[in-house]
Coordinates of C-alpha atoms in Angstrom, one line a residue:
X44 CA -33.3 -14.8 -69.0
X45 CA -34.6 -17.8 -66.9
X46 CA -31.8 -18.3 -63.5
X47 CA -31.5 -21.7 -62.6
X48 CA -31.0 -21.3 -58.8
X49 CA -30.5 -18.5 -56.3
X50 CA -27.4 -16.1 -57.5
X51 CA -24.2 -16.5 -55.0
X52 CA -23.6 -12.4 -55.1
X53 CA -19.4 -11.6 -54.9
X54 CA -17.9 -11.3 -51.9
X55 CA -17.4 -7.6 -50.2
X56 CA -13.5 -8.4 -51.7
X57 CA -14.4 -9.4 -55.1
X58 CA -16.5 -6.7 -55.2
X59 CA -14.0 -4.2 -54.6
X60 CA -11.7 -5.2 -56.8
X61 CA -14.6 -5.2 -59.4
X62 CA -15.2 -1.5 -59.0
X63 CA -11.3 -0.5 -59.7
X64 CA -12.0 -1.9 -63.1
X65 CA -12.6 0.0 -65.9
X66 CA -15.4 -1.0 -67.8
X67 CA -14.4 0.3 -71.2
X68 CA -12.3 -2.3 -70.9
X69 CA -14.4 -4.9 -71.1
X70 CA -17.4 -6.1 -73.4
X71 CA -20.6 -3.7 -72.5
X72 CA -22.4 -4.6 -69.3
X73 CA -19.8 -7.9 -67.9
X74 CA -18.9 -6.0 -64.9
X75 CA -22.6 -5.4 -64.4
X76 CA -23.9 -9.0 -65.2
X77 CA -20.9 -10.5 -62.8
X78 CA -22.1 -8.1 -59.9
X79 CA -25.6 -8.9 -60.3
X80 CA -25.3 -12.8 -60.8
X81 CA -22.2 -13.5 -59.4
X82 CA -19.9 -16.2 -61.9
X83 CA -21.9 -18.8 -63.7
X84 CA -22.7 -20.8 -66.9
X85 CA -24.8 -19.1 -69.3
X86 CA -26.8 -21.5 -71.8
X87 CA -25.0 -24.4 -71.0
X88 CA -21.5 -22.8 -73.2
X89 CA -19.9 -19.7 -71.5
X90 CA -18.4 -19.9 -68.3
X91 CA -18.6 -16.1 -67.0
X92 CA -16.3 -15.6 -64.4
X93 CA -14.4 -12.9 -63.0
X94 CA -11.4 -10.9 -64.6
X95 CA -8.0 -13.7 -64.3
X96 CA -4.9 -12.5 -65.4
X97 CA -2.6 -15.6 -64.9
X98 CA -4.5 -18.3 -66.7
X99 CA -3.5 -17.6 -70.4
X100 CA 0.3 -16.8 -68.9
X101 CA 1.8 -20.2 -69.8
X102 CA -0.2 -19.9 -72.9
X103 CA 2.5 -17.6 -74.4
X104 CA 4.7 -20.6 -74.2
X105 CA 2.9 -23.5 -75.4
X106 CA 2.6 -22.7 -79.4
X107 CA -1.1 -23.7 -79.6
X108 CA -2.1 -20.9 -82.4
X109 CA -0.4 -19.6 -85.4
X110 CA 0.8 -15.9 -85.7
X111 CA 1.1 -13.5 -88.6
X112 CA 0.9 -9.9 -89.8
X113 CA -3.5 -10.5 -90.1
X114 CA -3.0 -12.1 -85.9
X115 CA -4.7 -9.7 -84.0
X116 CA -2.1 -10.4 -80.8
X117 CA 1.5 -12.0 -80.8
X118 CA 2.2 -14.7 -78.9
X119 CA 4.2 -12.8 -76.5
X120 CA 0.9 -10.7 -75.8
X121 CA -1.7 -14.2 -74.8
X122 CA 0.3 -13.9 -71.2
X123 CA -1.1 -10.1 -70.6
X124 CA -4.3 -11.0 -71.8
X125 CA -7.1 -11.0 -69.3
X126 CA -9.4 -14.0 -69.4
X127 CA -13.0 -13.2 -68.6
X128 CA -15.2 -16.6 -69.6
X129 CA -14.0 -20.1 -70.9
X130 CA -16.5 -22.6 -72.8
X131 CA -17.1 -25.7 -72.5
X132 CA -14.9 -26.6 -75.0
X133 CA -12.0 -25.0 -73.4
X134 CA -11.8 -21.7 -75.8
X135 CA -11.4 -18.8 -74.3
X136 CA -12.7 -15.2 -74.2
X137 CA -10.3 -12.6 -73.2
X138 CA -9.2 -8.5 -73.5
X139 CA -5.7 -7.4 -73.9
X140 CA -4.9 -3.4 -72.8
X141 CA -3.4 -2.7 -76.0
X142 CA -5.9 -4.1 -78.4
X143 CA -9.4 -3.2 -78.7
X144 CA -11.6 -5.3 -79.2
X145 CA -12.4 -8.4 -77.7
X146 CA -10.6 -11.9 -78.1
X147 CA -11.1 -15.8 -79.0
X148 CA -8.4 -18.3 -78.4
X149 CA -10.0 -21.3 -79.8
X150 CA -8.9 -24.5 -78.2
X151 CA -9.0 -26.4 -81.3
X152 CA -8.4 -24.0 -84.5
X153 CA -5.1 -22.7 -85.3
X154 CA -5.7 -19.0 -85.1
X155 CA -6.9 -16.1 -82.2
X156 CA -9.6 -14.0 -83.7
X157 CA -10.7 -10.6 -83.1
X158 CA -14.5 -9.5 -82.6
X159 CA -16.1 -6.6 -82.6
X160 CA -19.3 -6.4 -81.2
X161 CA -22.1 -4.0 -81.2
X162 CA -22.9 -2.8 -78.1
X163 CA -26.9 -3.4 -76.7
X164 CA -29.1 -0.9 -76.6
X165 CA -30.6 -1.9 -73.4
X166 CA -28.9 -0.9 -70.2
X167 CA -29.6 -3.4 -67.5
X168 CA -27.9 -6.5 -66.2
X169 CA -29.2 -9.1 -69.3
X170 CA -27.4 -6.9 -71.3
X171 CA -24.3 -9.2 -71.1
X172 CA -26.3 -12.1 -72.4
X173 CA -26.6 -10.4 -75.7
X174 CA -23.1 -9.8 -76.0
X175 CA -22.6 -13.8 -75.3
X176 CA -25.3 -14.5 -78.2
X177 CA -23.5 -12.1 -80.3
X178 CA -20.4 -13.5 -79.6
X179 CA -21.6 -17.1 -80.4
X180 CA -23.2 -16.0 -83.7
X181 CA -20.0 -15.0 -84.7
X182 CA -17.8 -17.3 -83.2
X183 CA -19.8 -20.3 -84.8
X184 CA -21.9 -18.5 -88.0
X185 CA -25.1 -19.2 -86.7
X186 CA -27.5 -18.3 -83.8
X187 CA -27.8 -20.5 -80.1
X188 CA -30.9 -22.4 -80.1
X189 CA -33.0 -23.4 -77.0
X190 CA -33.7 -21.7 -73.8
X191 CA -32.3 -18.5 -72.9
X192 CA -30.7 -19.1 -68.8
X193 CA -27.9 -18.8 -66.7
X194 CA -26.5 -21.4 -63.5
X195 CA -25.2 -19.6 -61.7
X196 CA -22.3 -21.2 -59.3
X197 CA -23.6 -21.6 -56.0
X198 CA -21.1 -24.6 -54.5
X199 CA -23.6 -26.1 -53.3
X200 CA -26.1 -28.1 -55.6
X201 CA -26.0 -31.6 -55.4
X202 CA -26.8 -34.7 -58.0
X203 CA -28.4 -37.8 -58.3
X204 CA -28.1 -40.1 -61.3
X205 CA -30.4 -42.5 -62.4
X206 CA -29.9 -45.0 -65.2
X207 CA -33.5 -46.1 -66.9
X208 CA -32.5 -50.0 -67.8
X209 CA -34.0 -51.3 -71.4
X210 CA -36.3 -53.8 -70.2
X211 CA -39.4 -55.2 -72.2
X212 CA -42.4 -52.6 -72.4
X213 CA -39.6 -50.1 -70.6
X214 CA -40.7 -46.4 -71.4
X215 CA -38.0 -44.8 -73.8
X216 CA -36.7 -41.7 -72.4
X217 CA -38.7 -38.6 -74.5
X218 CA -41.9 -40.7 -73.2
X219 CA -40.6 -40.4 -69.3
X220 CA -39.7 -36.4 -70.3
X221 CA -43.3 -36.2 -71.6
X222 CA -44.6 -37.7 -68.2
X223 CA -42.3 -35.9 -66.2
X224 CA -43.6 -32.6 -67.4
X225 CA -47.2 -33.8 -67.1
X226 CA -46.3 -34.7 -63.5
X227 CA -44.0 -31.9 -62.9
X228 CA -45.1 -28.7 -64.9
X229 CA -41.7 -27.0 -65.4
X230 CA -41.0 -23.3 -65.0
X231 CA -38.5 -23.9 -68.5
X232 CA -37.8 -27.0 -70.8
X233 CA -35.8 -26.9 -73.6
X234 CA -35.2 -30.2 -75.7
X235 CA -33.6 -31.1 -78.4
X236 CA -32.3 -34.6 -80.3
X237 CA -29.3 -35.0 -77.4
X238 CA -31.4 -34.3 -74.3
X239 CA -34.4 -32.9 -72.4
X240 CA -33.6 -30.3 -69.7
X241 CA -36.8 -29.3 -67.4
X242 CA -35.8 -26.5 -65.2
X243 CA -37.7 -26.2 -61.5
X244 CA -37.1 -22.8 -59.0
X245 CA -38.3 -25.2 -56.5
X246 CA -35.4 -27.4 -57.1
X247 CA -33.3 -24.8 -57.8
X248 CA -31.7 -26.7 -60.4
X249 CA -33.2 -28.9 -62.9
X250 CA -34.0 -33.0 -64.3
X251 CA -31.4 -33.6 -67.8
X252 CA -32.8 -36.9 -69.7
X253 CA -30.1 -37.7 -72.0
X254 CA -31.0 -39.3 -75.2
X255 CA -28.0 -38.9 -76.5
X256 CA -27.0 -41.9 -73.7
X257 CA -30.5 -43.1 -74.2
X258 CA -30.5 -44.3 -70.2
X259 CA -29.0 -41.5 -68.4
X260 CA -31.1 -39.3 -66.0
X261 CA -30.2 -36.9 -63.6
X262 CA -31.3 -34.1 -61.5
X263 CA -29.5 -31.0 -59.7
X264 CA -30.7 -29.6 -56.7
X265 CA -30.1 -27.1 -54.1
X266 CA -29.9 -28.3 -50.2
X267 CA -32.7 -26.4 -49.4
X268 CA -35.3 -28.1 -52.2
X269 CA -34.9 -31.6 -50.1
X270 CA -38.3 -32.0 -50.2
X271 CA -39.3 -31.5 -53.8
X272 CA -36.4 -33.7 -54.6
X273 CA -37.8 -36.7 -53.0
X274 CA -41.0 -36.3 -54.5
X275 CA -39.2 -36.6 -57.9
X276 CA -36.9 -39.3 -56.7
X277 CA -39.9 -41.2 -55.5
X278 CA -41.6 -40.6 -59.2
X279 CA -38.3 -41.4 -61.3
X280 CA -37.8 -44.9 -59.4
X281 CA -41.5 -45.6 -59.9
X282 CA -40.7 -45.3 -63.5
X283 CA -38.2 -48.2 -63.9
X284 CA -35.5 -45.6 -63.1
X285 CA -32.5 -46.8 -61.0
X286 CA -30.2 -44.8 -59.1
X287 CA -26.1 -45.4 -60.1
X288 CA -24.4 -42.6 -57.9
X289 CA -24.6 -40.9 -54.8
X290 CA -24.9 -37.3 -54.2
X291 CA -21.8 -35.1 -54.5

């Protein structure tokens, strides 16, 4: 598993609390991923963060899923459930003590499912990262293509946009990603018909054309990678690339 940029480990607090947890109670090897990598997005889907049980609370109230005798949880039960990753999407991935298993509460379907998953046979901190692939397969009813990484969340990477205007005899954007990784060999890529990502440790971050806009570049960086970013700035803008935002 490829990690964008520097893990931010847990504070001495976080920690702490982490080890009063039971881990039976959890999907195999979550405590162990969030201790080694600290919260994060893995694969550009799952946000993994620690164990939050107040977010599904006003969920008990709101009416958002249907309930009957095959619902694995009533809707009394979504406010003791414990939230431990949210996509994307807004779904969410959760435990309750009284049910095994784990739990989906889809943001956009009418009905909480229950998964079972089998546990890894490895024992090591990527083992987590199965379970997430496992829990996609199912979730979706087929497997997560592309690259294989984790960002974690440091608060601290910054952005740059670029917009690449359509001009006469203007590059098209996979012809810039195919020069930028001739220029740039990166330590991960992973394209597909909506975008290019090209992953650099020396950026800590990475350069995302998207095709899907058919203009829209940008690239994430850590403070400390000032340097290689302006070498790619420099490149991008002596591309036909133009910058739209500042850093935030």
């Amino acid at each position: 598993m490829y990690i964008v940029s520097q893990p931010k480990p847990l504070s001495d607090s976080r920690n702490q609390a982490l080890a009063k947890e039971n881990d039976a109670s959890f999907p195999p090897g979550y405590l162990r991923f969030l201790r080694r990598f600290g919260e994060g997005t893995y694969r550009g889907w799952m946000n993994v963060h620690l164990p939050d049980t107040e977010i599904l609370k006003p969920f008990a109230e709101y009416g958002l899923w249907e309930h009957d005798e095959d619902s694995p949880i009533t809707e009394q039960q979504i406010g003791q459930c414990v939230a431990i990753g949210t996509t994307v999407d807004g779904d969410f991935l959760a435990v309750h003590p009284q049910t095994s298993g784990f739990l989906w509460l889809p943001r956009h379907a009418e009905h909480i499912k229950a998964l079972s998953l089998q546990a890894p046979e490895q024992e090591d901190e990527g083992m987590y990262a199965l379970v997430l692939d496992e829990i996609y397969s199912q979730v979706y009813g087929s497997s997560q293509e592309g690259a294989v990484y984790y960002e974690p969340w440091t608060g601290t990477r910054s952005h740059l946009f670029f917009r690449l205007p359509p001009r006469k005899d203007q590059l098209s954007l996979p012809e810039l990603a195919g020069m930028c990784r001739a220029a740039f060999p990166p330590d991960l890529s992973m394209e597909t018909q909506y975008a290019c990502f090209l992953f650099y440790r020396q950026l800590g971050g990475y350069i995302r054309l998207n095709y899907a806009y058919q203009q829209e570049v940008a690239v994430f960086y850590e403070p400390d990678a000032q340097q290689a970013f302006a070498v790619m700035k420099q490149w991008l803008l002596s591309k036909g690339c133009e910058t739209i935002s500042g850093n935030v």
